[in-house]
Short mmCIF file of C-alpha atoms in Angstrom, two decimals:
data_model
loop_
_atom_site.label_atom_id
_atom_site.label_comp_id
_atom_site.label_asym_id
_atom_site.label_seq_id
_atom_site.Cartn_x
_atom_site.Cartn_y
_atom_site.Cartn_z
CA UNK A 1 19.92 -7.52 6.99
CA UNK A 2 21.58 -4.01 6.37
CA UNK A 3 25.17 -3.72 6.24
CA UNK A 4 25.53 -2.54 9.84
CA UNK A 5 22.94 -3.95 12.06
CA UNK A 6 21.41 -7.45 10.95
CA UNK A 7 18.34 -8.16 11.98
CA UNK A 8 16.91 -11.85 13.08
CA UNK A 9 13.46 -12.65 14.62
CA UNK A 10 13.22 -16.16 14.93
CA UNK A 11 10.13 -17.37 15.89
CA UNK A 12 10.05 -21.13 16.94
CA UNK A 13 6.87 -21.49 17.32
CA UNK A 14 4.65 -24.30 16.01
CA UNK A 15 2.33 -22.84 13.87
CA UNK A 16 5.48 -21.43 12.03
CA UNK A 17 7.19 -24.78 11.45
CA UNK A 18 3.95 -26.16 9.36
CA UNK A 19 3.52 -26.44 6.11
CA UNK A 20 0.19 -24.70 5.12
CA UNK A 21 -1.94 -25.53 2.86
CA UNK A 22 -4.35 -22.88 3.27
CA UNK A 23 -5.63 -21.76 -0.52
CA UNK A 24 -3.89 -18.45 0.30
CA UNK A 25 -0.58 -20.71 -0.08
CA UNK A 26 -1.21 -20.25 -4.04
CA UNK A 27 -0.98 -16.73 -4.14
CA UNK A 28 2.28 -14.83 -3.63
CA UNK A 29 2.11 -10.86 -2.25
CA UNK A 30 3.04 -9.76 -5.85
CA UNK A 31 0.22 -11.72 -6.93
CA UNK A 32 -1.91 -9.94 -4.34
CA UNK A 33 -0.57 -6.92 -5.31
CA UNK A 34 -1.52 -7.20 -8.90
CA UNK A 35 -4.94 -8.60 -7.46
CA UNK A 36 -5.54 -5.11 -5.76
CA UNK A 37 -3.97 -3.27 -8.01
CA UNK A 38 -5.65 -4.03 -11.61
CA UNK A 39 -9.38 -3.61 -10.26
CA UNK A 40 -8.34 -0.40 -8.02
CA UNK A 41 -6.59 0.86 -11.27
CA UNK A 42 -9.93 0.00 -13.51
CA UNK A 43 -12.85 1.05 -10.81
CA UNK A 44 -11.13 4.41 -10.30
CA UNK A 45 -10.56 5.24 -14.15
CA UNK A 46 -13.71 4.44 -14.86
CA UNK A 47 -15.13 6.82 -11.74
CA UNK A 48 -12.78 9.21 -14.08
CA UNK A 49 -14.38 8.49 -17.40
CA UNK A 50 -17.92 8.74 -15.82
CA UNK A 51 -17.34 12.18 -14.07
CA UNK A 52 -15.57 13.46 -18.04
CA UNK A 53 -18.43 12.45 -19.43
CA UNK A 54 -21.29 13.58 -16.72
CA UNK A 55 -19.32 17.30 -16.96
CA UNK A 56 -17.87 16.95 -21.21
CA UNK A 57 -18.53 20.14 -22.46
CA UNK A 58 -17.91 19.72 -26.26
CA UNK A 59 -16.06 21.75 -28.12
CA UNK A 60 -16.57 21.44 -32.20
CA UNK A 61 -13.56 22.27 -33.85
CA UNK A 62 -13.00 21.68 -37.70
CA UNK A 63 -10.48 19.56 -39.37
CA UNK A 64 -9.19 18.54 -42.43
CA UNK A 65 -11.74 15.48 -43.45
CA UNK A 66 -9.28 13.96 -46.27
CA UNK A 67 -5.76 14.79 -46.37
CA UNK A 68 -4.44 17.89 -47.91
CA UNK A 69 -2.00 18.51 -49.88
CA UNK A 70 0.71 21.58 -49.55
CA UNK A 71 0.30 25.09 -50.98
CA UNK A 72 -3.96 23.25 -51.45
CA UNK A 73 -6.42 26.13 -50.87
CA UNK A 74 -9.09 24.83 -48.48
CA UNK A 75 -12.72 25.07 -49.09
CA UNK A 76 -15.81 23.98 -46.80
CA UNK A 77 -15.90 20.39 -48.44
CA UNK A 78 -12.63 20.21 -47.35
CA UNK A 79 -13.49 20.60 -43.56
CA UNK A 80 -15.29 18.66 -41.12
CA UNK A 81 -16.83 19.02 -37.42
CA UNK A 82 -14.77 16.73 -35.42
CA UNK A 83 -15.78 17.10 -31.26
CA UNK A 84 -13.37 17.50 -28.28
CA UNK A 85 -14.45 17.93 -24.67
CA UNK A 86 -13.29 21.20 -23.64
CA UNK A 87 -10.22 20.09 -21.50
CA UNK A 88 -8.86 18.27 -23.70
CA UNK A 89 -8.97 20.48 -26.70
CA UNK A 90 -5.11 20.95 -27.83
CA UNK A 91 -4.33 24.89 -27.51
CA UNK A 92 -3.44 26.99 -29.96
CA UNK A 93 -5.32 25.05 -32.78
CA UNK A 94 -7.99 26.68 -34.94
CA UNK A 95 -11.39 25.91 -33.99
CA UNK A 96 -13.37 27.86 -36.93
CA UNK A 97 -14.36 27.48 -40.04
CA UNK A 98 -14.29 30.71 -40.78
CA UNK A 99 -10.61 31.07 -40.25
CA UNK A 100 -9.50 27.89 -41.88
CA UNK A 101 -11.55 28.14 -45.31
CA UNK A 102 -9.70 30.38 -48.09
CA UNK A 103 -6.31 29.54 -46.54
CA UNK A 104 -4.10 27.75 -48.01
CA UNK A 105 -1.78 24.61 -46.67
CA UNK A 106 1.78 24.95 -45.89
CA UNK A 107 2.66 21.69 -45.43
CA UNK A 108 0.64 18.46 -46.40
CA UNK A 109 -1.93 17.65 -43.67
CA UNK A 110 -3.47 14.55 -42.61
CA UNK A 111 -6.90 14.18 -41.82
CA UNK A 112 -8.69 14.50 -38.71
CA UNK A 113 -5.88 16.48 -36.74
CA UNK A 114 -6.67 19.94 -35.63
CA UNK A 115 -5.18 22.90 -37.31
CA UNK A 116 -2.68 25.58 -36.14
CA UNK A 117 -1.84 28.57 -37.50
CA UNK A 118 1.39 27.65 -38.29
CA UNK A 119 0.30 25.09 -40.63
CA UNK A 120 -1.62 27.65 -42.85
CA UNK A 121 -0.86 30.67 -45.51
CA UNK A 122 -2.65 33.65 -45.38
CA UNK A 123 -5.70 33.99 -47.03
CA UNK A 124 -6.62 34.43 -50.43
CA UNK A 125 -9.43 35.24 -52.84
CA UNK A 126 -11.07 32.16 -53.97
CA UNK A 127 -10.11 31.66 -57.41
CA UNK A 128 -6.43 33.22 -57.08
CA UNK A 129 -5.57 29.93 -56.75
CA UNK A 130 -6.65 28.78 -59.69
CA UNK A 131 -4.60 27.33 -62.85
CA UNK A 132 -1.77 28.19 -60.85
CA UNK A 133 0.66 25.76 -60.23
CA UNK A 134 3.27 25.78 -57.45
CA UNK A 135 6.88 26.52 -58.28
CA UNK A 136 10.07 26.91 -56.00
CA UNK A 137 12.82 28.79 -56.48
CA UNK A 138 16.68 28.39 -55.13
CA UNK A 139 16.73 32.05 -53.39
CA UNK A 140 20.27 34.35 -52.46
CA UNK A 141 19.61 36.14 -49.35
CA UNK A 142 18.77 39.17 -52.03
CA UNK A 143 16.13 37.36 -53.60
CA UNK A 144 14.34 37.02 -50.44
CA UNK A 145 15.61 40.46 -49.38
CA UNK A 146 17.50 39.70 -46.36
CA UNK A 147 15.50 37.65 -44.78
CA UNK A 148 12.23 39.77 -45.00
CA UNK A 149 10.34 38.09 -47.83
CA UNK A 150 7.53 36.14 -46.79
CA UNK A 151 4.23 33.58 -47.47
CA UNK A 152 1.41 35.96 -49.16
CA UNK A 153 3.88 39.27 -50.63
CA UNK A 154 3.30 39.61 -54.07
CA UNK A 155 6.50 40.49 -55.95
CA UNK A 156 7.86 40.69 -59.30
CA UNK A 157 10.38 38.18 -61.29
CA UNK A 158 12.76 39.89 -63.71
CA UNK A 159 14.94 37.16 -66.20
CA UNK A 160 17.81 39.39 -67.36
CA UNK A 161 19.81 37.47 -70.02
CA UNK A 162 23.66 38.87 -70.23
CA UNK A 163 24.86 40.86 -73.29
CA UNK A 164 25.12 39.33 -76.63
CA UNK A 165 28.55 39.99 -78.17
CA UNK A 166 27.58 42.42 -80.24
CA UNK A 167 26.96 44.35 -76.75
CA UNK A 168 23.40 44.01 -77.01
CA UNK A 169 21.30 43.99 -74.01
CA UNK A 170 18.16 41.57 -74.68
CA UNK A 171 14.84 42.89 -73.05
CA UNK A 172 14.59 41.63 -69.65
CA UNK A 173 11.47 39.37 -69.39
CA UNK A 174 8.84 40.55 -66.15
CA UNK A 175 6.41 38.23 -64.59
CA UNK A 176 4.42 41.01 -62.36
CA UNK A 177 1.57 40.46 -58.99
CA UNK A 178 3.04 36.63 -58.26
CA UNK A 179 2.05 35.29 -55.31
CA UNK A 180 4.94 33.80 -52.46
CA UNK A 181 3.43 30.98 -51.25
CA UNK A 182 5.93 30.18 -49.10
CA UNK A 183 9.99 31.31 -48.07
CA UNK A 184 11.49 28.47 -46.64
CA UNK A 185 15.03 27.78 -45.17
CA UNK A 186 16.05 24.60 -45.84
CA UNK A 187 18.76 22.80 -44.13
CA UNK A 188 21.62 21.59 -45.99
CA UNK A 189 25.38 20.08 -44.32
CA UNK A 190 26.58 23.12 -43.13
CA UNK A 191 24.49 26.12 -44.16
CA UNK A 192 20.35 26.68 -45.07
CA UNK A 193 19.54 27.34 -48.34
CA UNK A 194 16.22 29.71 -48.86
CA UNK A 195 13.56 28.14 -51.08
CA UNK A 196 10.57 30.45 -52.09
CA UNK A 197 7.48 28.88 -53.40
CA UNK A 198 5.60 30.74 -55.86
CA UNK A 199 2.12 30.54 -57.63
CA UNK A 200 2.88 30.84 -61.57
CA UNK A 201 -0.26 31.10 -63.79
CA UNK A 202 -0.35 27.49 -65.63
CA UNK A 203 -0.11 30.06 -68.52
CA UNK A 204 3.42 31.84 -67.96
CA UNK A 205 4.60 27.91 -66.27
CA UNK A 206 6.80 27.43 -69.96
CA UNK A 207 7.91 30.43 -70.60
CA UNK A 208 9.34 31.18 -67.12
CA UNK A 209 11.19 27.62 -67.31
CA UNK A 210 12.82 28.54 -70.22
CA UNK A 211 14.14 31.68 -68.83
CA UNK A 212 14.99 30.46 -65.82
CA UNK A 213 17.91 27.95 -66.61
CA UNK A 214 20.13 30.81 -68.60
CA UNK A 215 19.18 33.74 -67.06
CA UNK A 216 19.74 36.27 -63.85
CA UNK A 217 16.96 36.00 -61.41
CA UNK A 218 15.40 39.30 -60.01
CA UNK A 219 12.95 39.41 -57.53
CA UNK A 220 11.40 43.01 -57.03
CA UNK A 221 8.20 43.95 -54.52
CA UNK A 222 6.23 46.78 -55.28
CA UNK A 223 6.43 49.98 -52.69
CA UNK A 224 3.50 52.09 -54.22
CA UNK A 225 1.34 50.61 -51.49
CA UNK A 226 -0.64 49.08 -53.79
CA UNK A 227 -2.83 45.86 -52.33
CA UNK A 228 -2.71 42.62 -54.03
CA UNK A 229 -6.15 41.62 -55.69
CA UNK A 230 -5.16 37.88 -54.33
CA UNK A 231 -4.80 38.26 -50.75
CA UNK A 232 -8.51 38.36 -49.06
CA UNK A 233 -9.40 41.02 -46.16
CA UNK A 234 -9.95 38.86 -42.67
CA UNK A 235 -13.31 40.57 -41.76
CA UNK B 1 46.89 9.46 5.49
CA UNK B 2 43.96 9.67 7.97
CA UNK B 3 42.46 12.81 6.22
CA UNK B 4 42.91 11.06 2.27
CA UNK B 5 41.05 8.23 4.06
CA UNK B 6 38.17 10.06 5.39
CA UNK B 7 38.02 12.09 2.00
CA UNK B 8 37.59 8.72 0.52
CA UNK B 9 35.51 7.39 2.90
CA UNK B 10 33.37 11.05 3.03
CA UNK B 11 33.45 10.84 -0.94
CA UNK B 12 32.14 7.85 -1.64
CA UNK B 13 29.37 8.52 1.15
CA UNK B 14 28.22 11.72 -1.24
CA UNK B 15 28.23 9.70 -4.34
CA UNK B 16 26.58 7.29 -2.87
CA UNK B 17 24.26 9.74 -1.25
CA UNK B 18 23.38 11.68 -4.61
CA UNK B 19 23.44 8.29 -6.63
CA UNK B 20 21.02 5.89 -4.67
CA UNK B 21 18.92 8.65 -2.78
CA UNK B 22 18.91 12.25 -3.72
CA UNK B 23 18.26 11.66 -7.76
CA UNK B 24 15.23 9.03 -7.43
CA UNK B 25 14.09 11.21 -4.72
CA UNK B 26 14.57 14.20 -7.48
CA UNK B 27 12.71 12.17 -9.99
CA UNK B 28 9.82 11.45 -7.87
CA UNK B 29 9.41 15.19 -6.79
CA UNK B 30 9.89 16.20 -10.44
CA UNK B 31 6.74 13.64 -11.40
CA UNK B 32 4.48 14.80 -8.95
CA UNK B 33 4.67 18.15 -9.44
CA UNK B 34 4.24 17.37 -13.08
CA UNK B 35 1.02 15.43 -11.95
CA UNK B 36 -0.33 18.26 -10.11
CA UNK B 37 -0.13 20.89 -12.49
CA UNK B 38 -1.72 18.31 -15.55
CA UNK B 39 -4.04 17.12 -12.86
CA UNK B 40 -5.19 21.11 -12.06
CA UNK B 41 -5.61 21.24 -15.80
CA UNK B 42 -3.05 23.87 -16.74
CA UNK B 43 -1.09 23.67 -19.74
CA UNK B 44 2.53 22.70 -18.54
CA UNK B 45 4.43 24.45 -21.87
CA UNK B 46 2.80 27.23 -20.53
CA UNK B 47 3.83 27.68 -17.15
CA UNK B 48 7.21 25.81 -18.55
CA UNK B 49 7.39 29.36 -20.58
CA UNK B 50 6.25 31.99 -17.85
CA UNK B 51 9.24 30.26 -15.40
CA UNK B 52 11.59 30.96 -18.23
CA UNK B 53 10.40 34.51 -18.62
CA UNK B 54 10.76 35.29 -14.95
CA UNK B 55 13.98 37.49 -13.76
CA UNK B 56 17.11 35.28 -13.57
CA UNK B 57 17.53 36.28 -9.57
CA UNK B 58 14.29 34.90 -9.44
CA UNK B 59 14.25 31.56 -11.08
CA UNK B 60 17.69 30.75 -9.34
CA UNK B 61 15.83 31.52 -5.68
CA UNK B 62 13.45 29.21 -6.60
CA UNK B 63 15.84 26.44 -7.77
CA UNK B 64 18.10 26.27 -5.08
CA UNK B 65 14.77 26.46 -3.07
CA UNK B 66 13.49 23.34 -4.68
CA UNK B 67 16.84 21.34 -4.63
CA UNK B 68 16.67 22.11 -0.77
CA UNK B 69 13.47 20.67 -0.32
CA UNK B 70 14.56 17.33 -2.68
CA UNK B 71 18.06 17.51 -0.19
CA UNK B 72 15.94 17.48 3.34
CA UNK B 73 13.21 14.66 1.50
CA UNK B 74 16.31 12.79 0.61
CA UNK B 75 17.83 12.99 3.91
CA UNK B 76 14.32 11.73 5.95
CA UNK B 77 14.58 8.91 3.17
CA UNK B 78 18.57 7.93 3.68
CA UNK B 79 17.29 8.21 6.90
CA UNK B 80 14.38 5.75 6.79
CA UNK B 81 16.33 3.19 4.83
CA UNK B 82 16.57 0.63 7.19
CA UNK B 83 13.35 0.76 7.71
CA UNK B 84 12.31 0.35 3.81
CA UNK B 85 14.61 -2.45 4.10
CA UNK B 86 12.85 -4.27 6.97
CA UNK B 87 9.83 -3.86 4.71
CA UNK B 88 10.69 -4.86 1.98
CA UNK B 89 12.08 -8.04 4.25
CA UNK B 90 8.68 -8.66 5.67
CA UNK B 91 9.21 -7.44 8.98
CA UNK B 92 6.69 -4.65 9.18
CA UNK B 93 3.85 -6.11 7.03
CA UNK B 94 0.34 -5.84 8.39
CA UNK B 95 -0.30 -9.54 10.21
CA UNK B 96 -2.43 -10.63 7.56
CA UNK B 97 -0.21 -10.05 4.79
CA UNK B 98 2.60 -11.50 6.40
CA UNK B 99 1.13 -14.69 7.00
CA UNK B 100 -0.39 -14.77 3.49
CA UNK B 101 3.76 -14.41 2.30
CA UNK B 102 4.78 -16.85 4.50
CA UNK B 103 2.36 -19.23 3.81
CA UNK B 104 3.39 -19.08 -0.10
CA UNK B 105 7.03 -19.15 0.24
CA UNK B 106 7.00 -22.29 2.53
CA UNK B 107 4.56 -23.91 0.54
CA UNK B 108 7.28 -22.63 -2.35
CA UNK B 109 10.18 -24.12 -0.52
CA UNK B 110 8.45 -27.42 0.16
CA UNK B 111 8.03 -28.47 -3.37
CA UNK B 112 11.56 -26.65 -4.76
CA UNK B 113 12.95 -29.02 -1.34
CA UNK B 114 11.36 -31.96 -2.62
CA UNK B 115 13.78 -32.02 -5.86
CA UNK B 116 16.82 -30.21 -3.95
CA UNK B 117 18.92 -32.11 -6.28
CA UNK B 118 17.49 -30.12 -9.06
CA UNK B 119 17.12 -26.83 -7.03
CA UNK B 120 20.03 -26.62 -5.44
CA UNK B 121 21.79 -23.59 -6.77
CA UNK B 122 18.18 -21.72 -6.03
CA UNK B 123 17.91 -23.19 -2.81
CA UNK B 124 21.50 -22.25 -1.53
CA UNK B 125 20.64 -18.46 -2.83
CA UNK B 126 17.11 -17.71 -2.27
CA UNK B 127 15.69 -19.11 0.47
CA UNK B 128 16.87 -20.39 4.09
CA UNK B 129 17.19 -24.51 4.84
CA UNK B 130 14.06 -26.14 3.89
CA UNK B 131 14.56 -28.30 6.75
CA UNK B 132 13.67 -24.72 8.80
CA UNK B 133 9.93 -23.45 7.14
CA UNK B 134 10.07 -21.64 10.58
CA UNK B 135 12.54 -19.20 9.32
CA UNK B 136 11.01 -18.47 5.76
CA UNK B 137 9.97 -14.95 5.19
CA UNK B 138 6.82 -13.25 3.51
CA UNK B 139 8.68 -12.01 0.99
CA UNK B 140 11.12 -13.21 -1.26
CA UNK B 141 13.81 -10.23 -0.68
CA UNK B 142 13.68 -11.43 3.24
CA UNK B 143 14.60 -14.81 2.38
CA UNK B 144 17.50 -13.95 0.09
CA UNK B 145 18.66 -12.05 2.97
CA UNK B 146 17.58 -14.85 5.49
CA UNK B 147 19.61 -16.88 3.75
CA UNK B 148 22.82 -14.99 4.00
CA UNK B 149 21.60 -14.62 7.89
CA UNK B 150 21.03 -17.82 8.57
CA UNK B 151 24.51 -18.95 6.78
CA UNK B 152 27.15 -18.81 9.47
CA UNK B 153 24.62 -20.28 12.09
CA UNK B 154 24.36 -23.61 9.92
CA UNK B 155 28.04 -23.64 8.79
CA UNK B 156 29.72 -22.44 12.06
CA UNK B 157 27.15 -22.12 14.99
CA UNK B 158 27.71 -18.46 14.98
CA UNK B 159 24.88 -15.53 15.47
CA UNK B 160 25.56 -13.06 12.38
CA UNK B 161 23.35 -10.54 14.27
CA UNK B 162 25.48 -10.32 17.30
CA UNK B 163 29.06 -11.30 15.79
CA UNK B 164 28.55 -9.03 12.25
CA UNK B 165 28.63 -5.95 13.86
CA UNK B 166 31.75 -6.25 15.16
CA UNK B 167 33.28 -8.61 12.48
CA UNK B 168 32.37 -5.73 10.05
CA UNK B 169 35.49 -3.53 11.52
CA UNK B 170 37.98 -6.64 10.58
CA UNK B 171 37.14 -6.23 6.99
CA UNK B 172 39.17 -5.22 4.89
CA UNK B 173 39.02 -1.97 3.49
CA UNK B 174 39.04 -3.59 -0.14
CA UNK B 175 36.03 -6.04 0.98
CA UNK B 176 34.08 -3.43 2.39
CA UNK B 177 33.86 -1.57 -0.51
CA UNK B 178 32.74 -4.27 -2.32
CA UNK B 179 30.28 -5.22 0.05
CA UNK B 180 29.37 -1.58 0.58
CA UNK B 181 28.82 -1.74 -3.25
CA UNK B 182 26.56 -4.41 -3.48
CA UNK B 183 24.38 -2.84 -0.33
CA UNK B 184 24.24 0.41 -2.43
CA UNK B 185 22.82 -1.18 -5.52
CA UNK B 186 19.74 -3.12 -3.54
CA UNK B 187 19.59 0.64 -1.67
CA UNK B 188 19.58 1.93 -4.91
CA UNK B 189 16.95 -0.27 -6.59
CA UNK B 190 14.50 -0.29 -2.72
CA UNK B 191 14.64 3.24 -3.02
CA UNK B 192 13.13 3.81 -6.20
CA UNK B 193 10.49 1.26 -5.56
CA UNK B 194 9.48 2.81 -2.16
CA UNK B 195 9.40 5.99 -3.99
CA UNK B 196 7.66 5.20 -7.16
CA UNK B 197 4.90 3.03 -4.78
CA UNK B 198 4.39 6.21 -2.90
CA UNK B 199 4.42 7.92 -6.25
CA UNK B 200 1.77 5.98 -7.09
CA UNK B 201 -0.55 5.98 -4.60
CA UNK B 202 -0.38 9.70 -4.34
CA UNK B 203 -0.27 10.51 -7.60
CA UNK B 204 -3.83 7.88 -8.44
CA UNK B 205 -5.16 9.47 -4.94
CA UNK B 206 -4.61 13.12 -6.23
CA UNK B 207 -5.88 12.64 -9.52
CA UNK B 208 -9.67 10.62 -8.76
CA UNK B 209 -9.56 14.22 -5.85
CA UNK B 210 -9.42 16.69 -8.89
CA UNK B 211 -11.29 14.31 -11.26
CA UNK B 212 -8.75 14.73 -13.85
CA UNK B 213 -8.26 12.32 -17.12
CA UNK B 214 -9.29 8.49 -16.47
CA UNK B 215 -6.22 8.01 -18.79
CA UNK B 216 -3.56 10.39 -16.46
CA UNK B 217 -4.41 8.72 -13.31
CA UNK B 218 -4.35 4.48 -15.05
CA UNK B 219 -0.98 6.04 -15.84
CA UNK B 220 0.27 7.21 -13.30
CA UNK B 221 -1.15 4.63 -11.04
CA UNK B 222 -0.38 1.36 -12.99
CA UNK B 223 2.70 3.12 -14.30
CA UNK B 224 4.14 3.78 -10.65
CA UNK B 225 2.95 0.30 -9.04
CA UNK B 226 4.94 -1.27 -12.23
CA UNK B 227 8.50 0.24 -11.42
CA UNK B 228 7.46 -0.31 -8.02
CA UNK B 229 7.53 -4.02 -9.22
CA UNK B 230 10.19 -3.73 -12.03
CA UNK B 231 12.50 -2.29 -9.21
CA UNK B 232 11.48 -4.65 -6.25
CA UNK B 233 12.36 -7.63 -8.82
CA UNK B 234 15.83 -5.36 -9.39
CA UNK B 235 16.47 -5.40 -6.00
CA UNK B 236 16.30 -9.11 -6.20
CA UNK B 237 19.24 -9.96 -8.22
CA UNK B 238 21.27 -7.19 -5.97
CA UNK B 239 20.61 -8.72 -2.64
CA UNK B 240 21.41 -12.64 -3.92
CA UNK B 241 24.93 -10.64 -4.74
CA UNK B 242 24.98 -8.72 -0.89
CA UNK B 243 23.96 -11.89 -0.08
CA UNK B 244 26.73 -13.93 -1.51
CA UNK B 245 29.61 -11.26 -0.41
CA UNK B 246 28.06 -11.48 3.43
CA UNK B 247 28.78 -15.45 3.18
CA UNK B 248 31.92 -14.46 1.83
CA UNK B 249 33.05 -12.09 4.88
CA UNK B 250 32.13 -14.77 7.34
CA UNK B 251 33.93 -17.54 5.36
CA UNK B 252 36.92 -15.39 5.33
CA UNK B 253 37.37 -13.12 8.24
CA UNK B 254 35.64 -14.98 10.95
CA UNK B 255 38.87 -16.24 12.66
CA UNK B 256 39.81 -12.55 13.00
CA UNK B 257 37.55 -11.99 15.55
CA UNK B 258 38.85 -14.67 17.81
CA UNK B 259 42.51 -13.02 17.02
CA UNK B 260 40.61 -9.60 17.95
CA UNK B 261 39.37 -10.82 20.84
CA UNK B 262 42.82 -12.48 22.21
CA UNK B 263 41.17 -16.30 21.77
CA UNK B 264 42.70 -19.24 20.56
CA UNK B 265 42.05 -20.58 17.01
CA UNK B 266 39.58 -23.46 17.38
CA UNK B 267 41.47 -27.28 15.76
CA UNK B 268 38.61 -27.99 13.88
CA UNK B 269 34.56 -27.75 13.08
CA UNK B 270 33.26 -29.17 15.92
CA UNK B 271 35.65 -26.76 18.04
CA UNK B 272 34.83 -24.00 16.21
CA UNK B 273 31.18 -24.29 16.71
CA UNK B 274 31.70 -24.81 20.25
CA UNK B 275 34.02 -21.68 21.20
CA UNK B 276 31.60 -19.63 19.10
CA UNK B 277 28.66 -20.36 20.80
CA UNK B 278 30.68 -19.56 23.83
CA UNK B 279 31.29 -15.67 22.65
CA UNK B 280 27.26 -16.03 21.35
CA UNK B 281 26.61 -16.28 25.53
CA UNK B 282 29.02 -13.78 26.13
CA UNK B 283 28.41 -10.89 24.03
CA UNK B 284 24.76 -11.83 24.31
CA UNK B 285 23.90 -13.20 27.62
CA UNK B 286 26.99 -11.83 29.45
CA UNK B 287 27.64 -15.43 30.25
CA UNK B 288 31.45 -15.70 31.39
CA UNK B 289 32.03 -19.20 29.56
CA UNK B 290 34.71 -17.87 27.64
CA UNK B 291 38.19 -19.55 27.51
CA UNK B 292 41.23 -17.87 28.80
CA UNK B 293 42.75 -14.88 26.96
CA UNK B 294 46.04 -15.57 24.98
CA UNK B 295 48.70 -13.03 25.54
CA UNK B 296 49.33 -11.26 21.74
CA UNK B 297 52.25 -13.40 21.36
CA UNK B 298 51.36 -16.22 22.61
CA UNK B 299 48.16 -15.75 20.69
CA UNK B 300 50.17 -15.38 17.71
CA UNK B 301 52.53 -18.05 18.20
CA UNK B 302 48.78 -20.47 18.93
CA UNK B 303 47.19 -19.45 15.90
CA UNK B 304 50.62 -20.03 13.99
CA UNK B 305 51.21 -23.37 14.62
CA UNK B 306 46.57 -24.04 13.94
CA UNK B 307 47.25 -22.37 10.44
CA UNK B 308 50.10 -24.88 9.84
CA UNK B 309 48.14 -27.62 11.53
#
């Protein structure tokens, strides 16, 4: 009955007054809807799965064979092929192993998930990350060249100690050819703090840490155009 | 004063139209577009990115065009609301389905009627009297409304269908607002249920034709039907409240119609039933069986006496 026009269709025939004893009287229209909808849904889905299977064109995508830690250089053995139907391949992913092997991870990556460009750093020479440790430095805007420093850059890091009481300035300590693995903006309460992640040779790690606490850190980049030996050229 | 009243009424109508019809239609059309794009194998994010890159003027034109289409579609749905309600009441079902639904509810009513004391409250809201199985409707929604339709007839012997449209104009504004809100809630749920059902059928058919993903088909088809069913269940709860208001309206204001028609108020229930029968025969069949009119003063004095009695 609507607000303005109530409706009534009285049907006073005998059949309407009888209490039915048919088996259909056990099911309401909601039950019947479910009885129709469930098989129709299953049949429709089976038909579509069958069609998908019939017209399926598989694409081979290389995915991590196991969980990979951050700043790990990816080797052939880290990858495994995974087949996708061409229409269900996620967009923007790296399919070929040549485009993945040699690059390092920028974050920890779960196994079996396709990789994207933004998850990987540049391709580096095979031995470049051997015997190195990933060290992160809190960075000022000056250290990141006002935001121009990026992953894959090679920098020199200089530690300058303050002058002694006698006015003698100690010789600065220089670590050259350091590969920048990543430059990140880390959110803080009201602002962002930059962090530089570098690949530091294990042999220099102890000396590096000794200077880090008590000296001023300067980051420099060679402008002579000399290329870093670590960065592999993409064919 | 009239302007203020009119403004309030149109304000209420606009709000009702927006909430009950326009927004469900907007979501319905939006979802259909999304399914259309995904079903055709297009990348939704790429299309969204391409749209964002368009000129602002083009974007505004497109949004205006889209909203215009939604408004027209909402207007159509709004005009079909009585038909939608009748469908859910079970009036426009295929004969076979109607019989099946009636069979089920008759059987259920009979079973509940056997334990009337236990299920009295439920029976008073959800079904017509179990002594009148011929009044049972094929759907639960129809039975709730049928219960409210039968109530004035069973209690006072008046024909709700004939009297309602007259009585409605005699309700106080506050009461009309309460009824309109209850009805709005029913409309909202039924519109959602209808659009979800249509969405399930259209998107399911489309995805089968374009041979889209089976999972997407299941999501749209079963998901749409599930939402339709849930909304229908929600409409039942709203319909009980709405039916309650209708019954209240008859209980409280039916005598206003006698006053408005310049008829004496009856002395007791027996007289009242007799008088409603005459009014019904006059209004519905044009049989001149009405008692003499009372003048306004006499009616007022008589009515006051009756009220004291």
